[in-house]
Amino acid sequence: MSNIIGIEHDRVTNTTATDFPGYSSNGENAWDLEDFKKKFEINISYITERTANFDLINIDTSIANAFRRIMISEVPSVAAEYVYVFNNTSVIQDEVLSHRIGLIPLKIDPDLLTWIDPEAEENEKFTDENTIVLSLDVSCTKNPNPIKNNNEPENLYRNSNVYAKDLKFEPNGRQIEIFSKNPVVPCDPDILLAKLRPGQEISLKVHCVLGIGSDHAKFSPVATASYRLLPVIDILKPIKGKDAEKFKKCFPSGVIGINENGEAYVKDSRKDTVSRECLRHEEFDGKVKLGRKRDHFIFNVESTGAMSPEEIFFKSVRILKTKAETLRNSPIANLNN
């Protein structure tokens, strides 16, 4: 079949593609919107607070990959951009500490902020509409009443560890009202920033702004956004008995089952990693055919916590739509028409 990529023991076949999404040498060459609407499917396997797994079926690779790239690099989020260090007597350098703070995911709705005007004067650049201010003021002292025979730093000292949760939100202007119900906090409060000992302290302020992942990874709202093609396993001839047991062990758990007649069958091809292990054994030669479905994409989106994974995907769709409309309305597109 034209939409199946063949997986053989020493090569991958049927990989040739074209520059025209939906093109098939066996069918109509023109892309049809109504036909696409009838065939396109979205199947959701699961959605949690941080992760989502879903299938996009009967869609072109260029579109699926566009969603992946946009989720990683073009969906805006909020992260620390400027760190003003007033005092840092810890062993960690200012720039390293600033870098660690910048990589902390923050639970902030990016739609509540506007973009900073790069041409604005320095004293007018940061406002309550485009900047979130966080402060960190921590000093380490000895614990006057430590537990005896316990030499752990957490017992001997106070504030021996500085965590992301020690960053405190300082609302300004209208932020007092906007963030009253949902104050700004780190998505993962127990991220370790630094370790202190008595006499050491850290005092600083952080300005957090909107950004996108193509500027810096700290602005990317996803920890990972990836897809893989649906594995296809065709058992061409019956595989029974001991061969069935051996065949089952060639795949990850749950991929192959054995029925009451002792015959192997494909239980869940989604779990397969296409390792080709079964192709190494002579007893399975000519009995099994492996492949991947070219237009069936299994997406896995893991959020950093700043936004839900479904919100990240929806925003990637809107961004791609905006890009398409901009291109369609551009002078070059009109000139070609």
GROMACS .gro file of C-alpha atoms in nm:
model
  337
    1MET     CA    1   0.000   0.000   0.000
    2SER     CA    2   0.121   0.349  -0.085
    3ASN     CA    3   0.075   0.483   0.269
    4ILE     CA    4   0.277   0.207   0.441
    5ILE     CA    5   0.650   0.251   0.490
    6GLY     CA    6   0.814  -0.090   0.467
    7ILE     CA    7   1.050  -0.200   0.746
    8GLU     CA    8   1.290  -0.475   0.636
    9HIS     CA    9   1.588  -0.627   0.814
   10ASP     CA   10   1.842  -0.411   0.629
   11ARG     CA   11   1.650  -0.118   0.485
   12VAL     CA   12   1.339   0.098   0.488
   13THR     CA   13   1.127   0.105   0.171
   14ASN     CA   14   0.855   0.326   0.021
   15THR     CA   15   0.999   0.641   0.175
   16THR     CA   16   0.963   0.860  -0.133
   17ALA     CA   17   0.745   1.164  -0.076
   18THR     CA   18   0.634   1.465  -0.281
   19ASP     CA   19   0.601   1.837  -0.225
   20PHE     CA   20   0.223   1.814  -0.246
   21PRO     CA   21   0.035   1.716   0.073
   22GLY     CA   22  -0.222   1.444   0.005
   23TYR     CA   23  -0.074   1.352  -0.332
   24SER     CA   24  -0.100   0.987  -0.431
   25SER     CA   25   0.020   0.820  -0.748
   26ASN     CA   26  -0.278   0.585  -0.730
   27GLY     CA   27  -0.546   0.848  -0.681
   28GLU     CA   28  -0.645   1.205  -0.742
   29ASN     CA   29  -0.357   1.451  -0.740
   30ALA     CA   30  -0.556   1.754  -0.628
   31TRP     CA   31  -0.608   1.820  -0.257
   32ASP     CA   32  -0.977   1.848  -0.167
   33LEU     CA   33  -1.093   2.019   0.153
   34GLU     CA   34  -1.421   1.831   0.181
   35ASP     CA   35  -1.249   1.498   0.127
   36PHE     CA   36  -0.995   1.591   0.397
   37LYS     CA   37  -1.274   1.674   0.644
   38LYS     CA   38  -1.432   1.333   0.590
   39LYS     CA   39  -1.109   1.138   0.638
   40PHE     CA   40  -0.926   1.335   0.906
   41GLU     CA   41  -0.947   1.193   1.260
   42ILE     CA   42  -0.824   1.288   1.607
   43ASN     CA   43  -0.816   1.011   1.866
   44ILE     CA   44  -0.721   1.097   2.224
   45SER     CA   45  -0.555   0.818   2.423
   46TYR     CA   46  -0.517   1.012   2.747
   47ILE     CA   47  -0.481   1.364   2.883
   48THR     CA   48  -0.344   1.453   3.225
   49GLU     CA   49  -0.239   1.780   3.384
   50ARG     CA   50   0.109   1.755   3.231
   51THR     CA   51   0.092   1.503   2.945
   52ALA     CA   52  -0.127   1.420   2.647
   53ASN     CA   53  -0.117   1.136   2.397
   54PHE     CA   54  -0.331   1.157   2.086
   55ASP     CA   55  -0.341   1.046   1.723
   56LEU     CA   56  -0.371   1.261   1.412
   57ILE     CA   57  -0.491   1.034   1.130
   58ASN     CA   58  -0.499   1.100   0.755
   59ILE     CA   59  -0.290   1.415   0.768
   60ASP     CA   60   0.024   1.508   0.578
   61THR     CA   61   0.367   1.490   0.739
   62SER     CA   62   0.436   1.858   0.673
   63ILE     CA   63   0.131   1.963   0.878
   64ALA     CA   64   0.200   1.721   1.164
   65ASN     CA   65   0.561   1.836   1.183
   66ALA     CA   66   0.450   2.201   1.173
   67PHE     CA   67   0.241   2.143   1.487
   68ARG     CA   68   0.537   1.981   1.661
   69ARG     CA   69   0.777   2.262   1.573
   70ILE     CA   70   0.529   2.536   1.668
   71MET     CA   71   0.457   2.377   2.008
   72ILE     CA   72   0.829   2.370   2.084
   73SER     CA   73   0.938   2.707   1.951
   74GLU     CA   74   0.648   2.944   1.884
   75VAL     CA   75   0.383   2.910   2.153
   76PRO     CA   76   0.449   3.201   2.394
   77SER     CA   77   0.506   3.151   2.764
   78VAL     CA   78   0.647   3.353   3.054
   79ALA     CA   79   0.995   3.308   3.201
   80ALA     CA   80   1.257   3.509   3.390
   81GLU     CA   81   1.448   3.739   3.154
   82TYR     CA   82   1.621   3.993   3.382
   83VAL     CA   83   1.774   3.914   3.723
   84TYR     CA   84   1.892   4.201   3.940
   85VAL     CA   85   2.128   4.066   4.207
   86PHE     CA   86   2.165   4.287   4.513
   87ASN     CA   87   2.361   4.044   4.727
   88ASN     CA   88   2.487   3.693   4.669
   89THR     CA   89   2.741   3.550   4.910
   90SER     CA   90   2.667   3.187   4.823
   91VAL     CA   91   2.919   2.969   4.640
   92ILE     CA   92   2.711   2.978   4.322
   93GLN     CA   93   2.803   3.254   4.078
   94ASP     CA   94   2.553   3.528   3.988
   95GLU     CA   95   2.524   3.423   3.625
   96VAL     CA   96   2.477   3.054   3.711
   97LEU     CA   97   2.212   3.137   3.969
   98SER     CA   98   2.038   3.364   3.717
   99HIS     CA   99   2.044   3.088   3.457
  100ARG     CA  100   1.888   2.841   3.701
  101ILE     CA  101   1.613   3.088   3.790
  102GLY     CA  102   1.545   3.152   3.421
  103LEU     CA  103   1.479   2.784   3.358
  104ILE     CA  104   1.213   2.753   3.629
  105PRO     CA  105   0.868   2.702   3.466
  106LEU     CA  106   0.618   2.951   3.605
  107LYS     CA  107   0.244   2.900   3.636
  108ILE     CA  108   0.141   3.216   3.452
  109ASP     CA  109  -0.127   3.252   3.186
  110PRO     CA  110   0.064   3.418   2.897
  111ASP     CA  111  -0.261   3.566   2.763
  112LEU     CA  112  -0.267   3.800   3.067
  113LEU     CA  113   0.053   3.975   2.960
  114THR     CA  114   0.148   4.186   2.659
  115TRP     CA  115   0.475   4.187   2.469
  116ILE     CA  116   0.752   4.425   2.571
  117ASP     CA  117   0.818   4.706   2.327
  118PRO     CA  118   1.189   4.672   2.241
  119GLU     CA  119   1.202   5.034   2.122
  120ALA     CA  120   1.064   5.178   2.447
  121GLU     CA  121   1.288   5.376   2.682
  122GLU     CA  122   1.450   5.169   2.956
  123ASN     CA  123   1.252   5.340   3.233
  124GLU     CA  124   0.925   5.283   3.044
  125LYS     CA  125   0.990   4.933   2.914
  126PHE     CA  126   0.857   4.736   3.211
  127THR     CA  127   0.494   4.784   3.317
  128ASP     CA  128   0.231   4.592   3.509
  129GLU     CA  129   0.092   4.485   3.169
  130ASN     CA  130   0.404   4.310   3.040
  131THR     CA  131   0.621   4.219   3.340
  132ILE     CA  132   0.591   3.990   3.641
  133VAL     CA  133   0.823   4.072   3.933
  134LEU     CA  134   0.955   3.803   4.165
  135SER     CA  135   1.186   3.851   4.461
  136LEU     CA  136   1.422   3.618   4.644
  137ASP     CA  137   1.549   3.711   4.990
  138VAL     CA  138   1.701   3.419   5.182
  139SER     CA  139   1.973   3.406   5.447
  140CYS     CA  140   2.112   3.102   5.625
  141THR     CA  141   2.148   3.085   6.003
  142LYS     CA  142   2.223   2.817   6.260
  143ASN     CA  143   1.933   2.625   6.408
  144PRO     CA  144   1.931   2.708   6.782
  145ASN     CA  145   1.752   2.384   6.866
  146PRO     CA  146   1.883   2.108   6.641
  147ILE     CA  147   1.795   1.745   6.698
  148LYS     CA  148   2.083   1.567   6.869
  149ASN     CA  149   2.293   1.320   6.670
  150ASN     CA  150   2.144   1.448   6.344
  151ASN     CA  151   2.412   1.609   6.128
  152GLU     CA  152   2.194   1.677   5.825
  153PRO     CA  153   2.226   2.040   5.704
  154GLU     CA  154   1.847   2.074   5.710
  155ASN     CA  155   1.862   2.004   6.086
  156LEU     CA  156   2.172   2.208   6.172
  157TYR     CA  157   2.081   2.519   5.971
  158ARG     CA  158   1.784   2.723   5.865
  159ASN     CA  159   1.742   2.790   5.493
  160SER     CA  160   2.032   2.564   5.402
  161ASN     CA  161   1.859   2.492   5.073
  162VAL     CA  162   1.707   2.756   4.847
  163TYR     CA  163   1.414   2.629   4.641
  164ALA     CA  164   1.200   2.766   4.360
  165LYS     CA  165   0.915   2.811   4.610
  166ASP     CA  166   1.126   3.076   4.786
  167LEU     CA  167   1.066   3.309   4.490
  168LYS     CA  168   0.789   3.545   4.598
  169PHE     CA  169   0.547   3.719   4.362
  170GLU     CA  170   0.529   4.098   4.397
  171PRO     CA  171   0.212   4.217   4.222
  172ASN     CA  172   0.212   4.567   4.080
  173GLY     CA  173  -0.076   4.787   3.964
  174ARG     CA  174  -0.361   4.590   3.813
  175GLN     CA  175  -0.182   4.262   3.885
  176ILE     CA  176  -0.314   4.274   4.243
  177GLU     CA  177  -0.664   4.217   4.105
  178ILE     CA  178  -0.580   3.999   3.803
  179PHE     CA  179  -0.368   3.748   3.995
  180SER     CA  180  -0.559   3.758   4.324
  181LYS     CA  181  -0.717   3.415   4.264
  182ASN     CA  182  -0.423   3.264   4.078
  183PRO     CA  183  -0.099   3.402   4.224
  184VAL     CA  184   0.220   3.345   4.031
  185VAL     CA  185   0.408   3.039   4.158
  186PRO     CA  186   0.669   2.799   4.015
  187CYS     CA  187   0.518   2.493   3.849
  188ASP     CA  188   0.759   2.274   4.046
  189PRO     CA  189   0.821   2.437   4.385
  190ASP     CA  190   1.095   2.200   4.500
  191ILE     CA  191   1.351   2.279   4.229
  192LEU     CA  192   1.682   2.337   4.411
  193LEU     CA  193   1.843   2.672   4.324
  194ALA     CA  194   2.133   2.694   4.566
  195LYS     CA  195   2.274   2.570   4.897
  196LEU     CA  196   2.366   2.810   5.177
  197ARG     CA  197   2.557   2.792   5.502
  198PRO     CA  198   2.545   3.027   5.803
  199GLY     CA  199   2.643   3.381   5.706
  200GLN     CA  200   2.554   3.336   5.338
  201GLU     CA  201   2.255   3.505   5.177
  202ILE     CA  202   2.089   3.578   4.843
  203SER     CA  203   1.888   3.891   4.766
  204LEU     CA  204   1.759   3.963   4.416
  205LYS     CA  205   1.465   4.060   4.198
  206VAL     CA  206   1.348   3.893   3.878
  207HIS     CA  207   1.158   4.041   3.584
  208CYS     CA  208   0.959   3.778   3.393
  209VAL     CA  209   0.832   3.852   3.042
  210LEU     CA  210   0.672   3.686   2.741
  211GLY     CA  211   0.891   3.496   2.497
  212ILE     CA  212   0.901   3.203   2.256
  213GLY     CA  213   1.115   2.892   2.246
  214SER     CA  214   1.294   2.994   1.925
  215ASP     CA  215   1.450   3.281   2.125
  216HIS     CA  216   1.544   3.066   2.426
  217ALA     CA  217   1.449   2.718   2.547
  218LYS     CA  218   1.327   2.862   2.880
  219PHE     CA  219   1.026   3.007   2.696
  220SER     CA  220   0.924   2.671   2.548
  221PRO     CA  221   0.602   2.553   2.719
  222VAL     CA  222   0.677   2.186   2.649
  223ALA     CA  223   0.932   1.956   2.804
  224THR     CA  224   0.890   1.744   2.492
  225ALA     CA  225   0.661   1.740   2.190
  226SER     CA  226   0.714   1.447   1.959
  227TYR     CA  227   0.535   1.213   1.726
  228ARG     CA  228   0.594   0.871   1.572
  229LEU     CA  229   0.425   0.682   1.293
  230LEU     CA  230   0.182   0.403   1.383
  231PRO     CA  231   0.362   0.065   1.365
  232VAL     CA  232   0.204  -0.192   1.133
  233ILE     CA  233   0.253  -0.566   1.195
  234ASP     CA  234   0.108  -0.809   0.943
  235ILE     CA  235   0.126  -1.181   1.026
  236LEU     CA  236   0.120  -1.341   0.681
  237LYS     CA  237   0.127  -1.706   0.791
  238PRO     CA  238   0.016  -1.870   1.119
  239ILE     CA  239   0.275  -1.876   1.397
  240LYS     CA  240   0.194  -2.137   1.661
  241GLY     CA  241   0.329  -2.324   1.962
  242LYS     CA  242   0.684  -2.255   2.073
  243ASP     CA  243   0.736  -2.028   1.773
  244ALA     CA  244   0.445  -1.817   1.894
  245GLU     CA  245   0.607  -1.778   2.236
  246LYS     CA  246   0.938  -1.684   2.076
  247PHE     CA  247   0.763  -1.445   1.839
  248LYS     CA  248   0.590  -1.277   2.133
  249LYS     CA  249   0.924  -1.217   2.307
  250CYS     CA  250   1.055  -1.037   1.997
  251PHE     CA  251   0.824  -0.744   2.075
  252PRO     CA  252   0.765  -0.520   2.378
  253SER     CA  253   0.510  -0.642   2.632
  254GLY     CA  254   0.152  -0.615   2.513
  255VAL     CA  255   0.221  -0.602   2.139
  256ILE     CA  256   0.166  -0.972   2.057
  257GLY     CA  257  -0.090  -1.202   2.216
  258ILE     CA  258  -0.148  -1.577   2.191
  259ASN     CA  259  -0.504  -1.705   2.149
  260GLU     CA  260  -0.658  -2.022   2.291
  261ASN     CA  261  -0.533  -2.219   1.991
  262GLY     CA  262  -0.173  -2.121   2.068
  263GLU     CA  263  -0.151  -1.894   1.766
  264ALA     CA  264   0.014  -1.551   1.777
  265TYR     CA  265  -0.188  -1.242   1.688
  266VAL     CA  266  -0.131  -0.867   1.695
  267LYS     CA  267  -0.275  -0.740   2.024
  268ASP     CA  268  -0.169  -0.373   2.019
  269SER     CA  269   0.070  -0.249   1.752
  270ARG     CA  270   0.086   0.099   1.913
  271LYS     CA  271   0.319  -0.037   2.180
  272ASP     CA  272   0.572  -0.163   1.928
  273THR     CA  273   0.906   0.014   1.890
  274VAL     CA  274   0.979  -0.145   1.548
  275SER     CA  275   1.301  -0.303   1.669
  276ARG     CA  276   1.298  -0.559   1.382
  277GLU     CA  277   1.397  -0.832   1.628
  278CYS     CA  278   1.157  -1.081   1.469
  279LEU     CA  279   1.328  -1.037   1.132
  280ARG     CA  280   1.652  -1.181   1.272
  281HIS     CA  281   1.507  -1.530   1.313
  282GLU     CA  282   1.481  -1.771   1.019
  283GLU     CA  283   1.164  -1.940   1.149
  284PHE     CA  284   0.972  -1.618   1.095
  285ASP     CA  285   1.102  -1.556   0.743
  286GLY     CA  286   0.808  -1.482   0.513
  287LYS     CA  287   0.560  -1.501   0.801
  288VAL     CA  288   0.561  -1.141   0.916
  289LYS     CA  289   0.578  -0.801   0.752
  290LEU     CA  290   0.661  -0.480   0.942
  291GLY     CA  291   0.585  -0.123   0.849
  292ARG     CA  292   0.470   0.217   0.961
  293LYS     CA  293   0.161   0.400   0.848
  294ARG     CA  294   0.271   0.716   0.673
  295ASP     CA  295  -0.034   0.931   0.759
  296HIS     CA  296  -0.102   0.813   1.115
  297PHE     CA  297   0.087   1.020   1.375
  298ILE     CA  298   0.099   0.933   1.745
  299PHE     CA  299   0.172   1.257   1.932
  300ASN     CA  300   0.309   1.280   2.283
  301VAL     CA  301   0.308   1.626   2.442
  302GLU     CA  302   0.458   1.684   2.787
  303SER     CA  303   0.400   2.029   2.934
  304THR     CA  304   0.639   2.204   3.171
  305GLY     CA  305   0.332   2.290   3.379
  306ALA     CA  306   0.288   2.650   3.266
  307MET     CA  307  -0.003   2.544   3.042
  308SER     CA  308  -0.203   2.228   2.994
  309PRO     CA  309  -0.091   2.013   2.699
  310GLU     CA  310  -0.423   2.055   2.518
  311GLU     CA  311  -0.397   2.433   2.545
  312ILE     CA  312  -0.048   2.418   2.395
  313PHE     CA  313  -0.175   2.215   2.100
  314PHE     CA  314  -0.477   2.441   2.042
  315LYS     CA  315  -0.248   2.743   2.038
  316SER     CA  316  -0.020   2.574   1.785
  317VAL     CA  317  -0.321   2.525   1.558
  318ARG     CA  318  -0.415   2.894   1.586
  319ILE     CA  319  -0.057   3.002   1.515
  320LEU     CA  320  -0.038   2.781   1.204
  321LYS     CA  321  -0.372   2.919   1.088
  322THR     CA  322  -0.246   3.275   1.133
  323LYS     CA  323   0.068   3.192   0.935
  324ALA     CA  324  -0.140   3.050   0.650
  325GLU     CA  325  -0.369   3.355   0.642
  326THR     CA  326  -0.068   3.589   0.645
  327LEU     CA  327   0.088   3.401   0.354
  328ARG     CA  328  -0.238   3.398   0.159
  329ASN     CA  329  -0.281   3.774   0.201
  330SER     CA  330   0.082   3.857   0.121
  331PRO     CA  331   0.163   4.057  -0.196
  332ILE     CA  332   0.366   3.765  -0.334
  333ALA     CA  333   0.071   3.527  -0.304
  334ASN     CA  334  -0.159   3.779  -0.473
  335LEU     CA  335   0.098   3.832  -0.746
  336ASN     CA  336   0.113   3.458  -0.820
  337ASN     CA  337  -0.264   3.445  -0.841
   0.00000   0.00000   0.00000
